[in-house]
PDB file of C-alpha atoms in Angstrom:
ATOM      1  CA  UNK A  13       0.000   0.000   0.000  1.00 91.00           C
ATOM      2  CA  UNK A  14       1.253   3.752  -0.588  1.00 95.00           C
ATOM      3  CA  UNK A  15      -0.042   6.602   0.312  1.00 95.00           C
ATOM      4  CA  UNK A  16      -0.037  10.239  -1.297  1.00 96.00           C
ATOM      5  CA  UNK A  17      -1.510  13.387   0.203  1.00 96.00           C
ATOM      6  CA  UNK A  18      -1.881  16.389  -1.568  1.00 96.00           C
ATOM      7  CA  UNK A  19      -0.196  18.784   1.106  1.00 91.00           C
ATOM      8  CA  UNK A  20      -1.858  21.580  -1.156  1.00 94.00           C
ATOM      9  CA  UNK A  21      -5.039  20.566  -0.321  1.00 95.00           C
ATOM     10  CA  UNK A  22      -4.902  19.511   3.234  1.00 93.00           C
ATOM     11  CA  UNK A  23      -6.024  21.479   6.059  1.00 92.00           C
ATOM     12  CA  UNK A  24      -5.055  20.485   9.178  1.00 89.00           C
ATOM     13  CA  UNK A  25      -7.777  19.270  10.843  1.00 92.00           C
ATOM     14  CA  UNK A  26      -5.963  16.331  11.818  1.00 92.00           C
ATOM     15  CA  UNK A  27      -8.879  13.434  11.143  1.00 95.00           C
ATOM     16  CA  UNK A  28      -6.230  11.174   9.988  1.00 95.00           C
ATOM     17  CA  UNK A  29      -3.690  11.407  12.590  1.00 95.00           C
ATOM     18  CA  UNK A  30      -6.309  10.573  15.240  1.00 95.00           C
ATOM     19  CA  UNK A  31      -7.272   7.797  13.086  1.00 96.00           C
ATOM     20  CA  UNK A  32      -4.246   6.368  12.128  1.00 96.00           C
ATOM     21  CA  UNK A  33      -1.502   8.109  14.306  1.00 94.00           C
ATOM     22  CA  UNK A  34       0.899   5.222  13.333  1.00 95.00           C
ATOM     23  CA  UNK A  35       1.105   6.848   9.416  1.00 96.00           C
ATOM     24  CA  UNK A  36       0.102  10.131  10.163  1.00 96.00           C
ATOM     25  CA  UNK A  37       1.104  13.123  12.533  1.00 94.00           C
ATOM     26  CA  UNK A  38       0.834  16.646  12.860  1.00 91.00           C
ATOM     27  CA  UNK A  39       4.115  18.773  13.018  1.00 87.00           C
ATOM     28  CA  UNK A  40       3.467  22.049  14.505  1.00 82.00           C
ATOM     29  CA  UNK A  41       0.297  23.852  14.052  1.00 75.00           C
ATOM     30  CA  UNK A  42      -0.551  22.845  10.819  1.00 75.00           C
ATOM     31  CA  UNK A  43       2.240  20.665   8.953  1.00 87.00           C
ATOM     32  CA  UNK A  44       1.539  17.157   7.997  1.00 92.00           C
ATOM     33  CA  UNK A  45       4.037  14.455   7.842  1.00 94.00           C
ATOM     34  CA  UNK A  46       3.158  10.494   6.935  1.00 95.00           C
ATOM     35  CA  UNK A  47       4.123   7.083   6.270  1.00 95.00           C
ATOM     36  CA  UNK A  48       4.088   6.601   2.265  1.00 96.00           C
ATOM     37  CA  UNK A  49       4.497   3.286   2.618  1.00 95.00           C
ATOM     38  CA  UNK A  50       2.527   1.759   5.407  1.00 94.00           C
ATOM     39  CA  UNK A  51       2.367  -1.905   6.797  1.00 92.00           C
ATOM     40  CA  UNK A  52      -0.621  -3.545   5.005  1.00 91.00           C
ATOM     41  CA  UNK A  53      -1.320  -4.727   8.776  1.00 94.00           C
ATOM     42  CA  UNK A  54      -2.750  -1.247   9.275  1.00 94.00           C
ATOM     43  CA  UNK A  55      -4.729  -0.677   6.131  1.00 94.00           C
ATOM     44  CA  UNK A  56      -7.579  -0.384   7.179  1.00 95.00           C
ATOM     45  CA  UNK A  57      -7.102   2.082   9.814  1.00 96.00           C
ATOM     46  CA  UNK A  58      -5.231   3.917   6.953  1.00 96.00           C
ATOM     47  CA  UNK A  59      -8.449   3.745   4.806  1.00 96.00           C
ATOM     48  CA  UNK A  60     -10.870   4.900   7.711  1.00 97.00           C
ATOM     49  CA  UNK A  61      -8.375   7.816   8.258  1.00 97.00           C
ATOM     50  CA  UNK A  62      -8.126   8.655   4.161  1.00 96.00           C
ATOM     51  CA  UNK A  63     -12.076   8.759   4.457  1.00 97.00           C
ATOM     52  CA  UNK A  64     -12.452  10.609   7.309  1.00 97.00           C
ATOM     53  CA  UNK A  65     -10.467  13.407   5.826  1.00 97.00           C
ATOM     54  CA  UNK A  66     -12.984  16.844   5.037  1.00 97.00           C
ATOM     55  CA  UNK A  67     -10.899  17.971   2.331  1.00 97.00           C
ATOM     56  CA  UNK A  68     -10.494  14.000   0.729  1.00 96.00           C
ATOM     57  CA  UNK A  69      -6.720  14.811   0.575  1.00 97.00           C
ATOM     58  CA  UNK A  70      -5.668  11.064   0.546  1.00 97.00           C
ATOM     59  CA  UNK A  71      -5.161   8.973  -2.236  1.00 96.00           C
ATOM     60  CA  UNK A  72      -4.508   5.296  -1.387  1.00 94.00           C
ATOM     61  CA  UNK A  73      -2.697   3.438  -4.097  1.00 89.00           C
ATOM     62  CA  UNK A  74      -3.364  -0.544  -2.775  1.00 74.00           C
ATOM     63  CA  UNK A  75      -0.487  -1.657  -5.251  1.00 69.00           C
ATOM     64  CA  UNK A  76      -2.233  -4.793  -6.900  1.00 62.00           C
ATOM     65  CA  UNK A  77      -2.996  -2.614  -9.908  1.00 55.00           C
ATOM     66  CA  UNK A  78      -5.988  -0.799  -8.320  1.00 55.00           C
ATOM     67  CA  UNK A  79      -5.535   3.138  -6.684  1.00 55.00           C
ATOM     68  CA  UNK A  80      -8.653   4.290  -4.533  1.00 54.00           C
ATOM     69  CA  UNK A  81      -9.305   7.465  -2.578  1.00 51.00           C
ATOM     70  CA  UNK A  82     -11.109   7.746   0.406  1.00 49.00           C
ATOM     71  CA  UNK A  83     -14.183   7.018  -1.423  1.00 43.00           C
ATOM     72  CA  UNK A  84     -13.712   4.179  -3.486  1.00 39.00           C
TER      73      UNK A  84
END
């Protein structure tokens, strides 16, 4: 699994590192740093946290051929 966030887009409001605070944490006020390449083990906390994001700044490639976002 890899994951890409578009650091353009995101916010802040932190949904995914209360989710999935393994792959995701907040730096700062506002400055979002994550695991590209998490454990499968954790993917679907990974997923919950790319869907709970407001601004759907998560893209979740699942590596078998398929990508997803937080809504697929």
């Amino acid at each position: 699994m890899r994951i890409a966030v578009d650091l353009n887009r995101c916010q802040g409001y932190a949904q995914c590192a209360y989710l999935a605070h393994k792959d995701f944490r907040l730096t700062g006020q506002e400055a979002l740093t994550y695991e590209p390449n998490p454990d499968d083990e954790r993917r679907l906390q990974v997923e919950r946290a790319a869907a709970a994001c407001p601004v759907q700044a998560i893209v979740i490639d699942r590596l078998d051929g398929a990508k997803g976002s937080a809504t697929s």
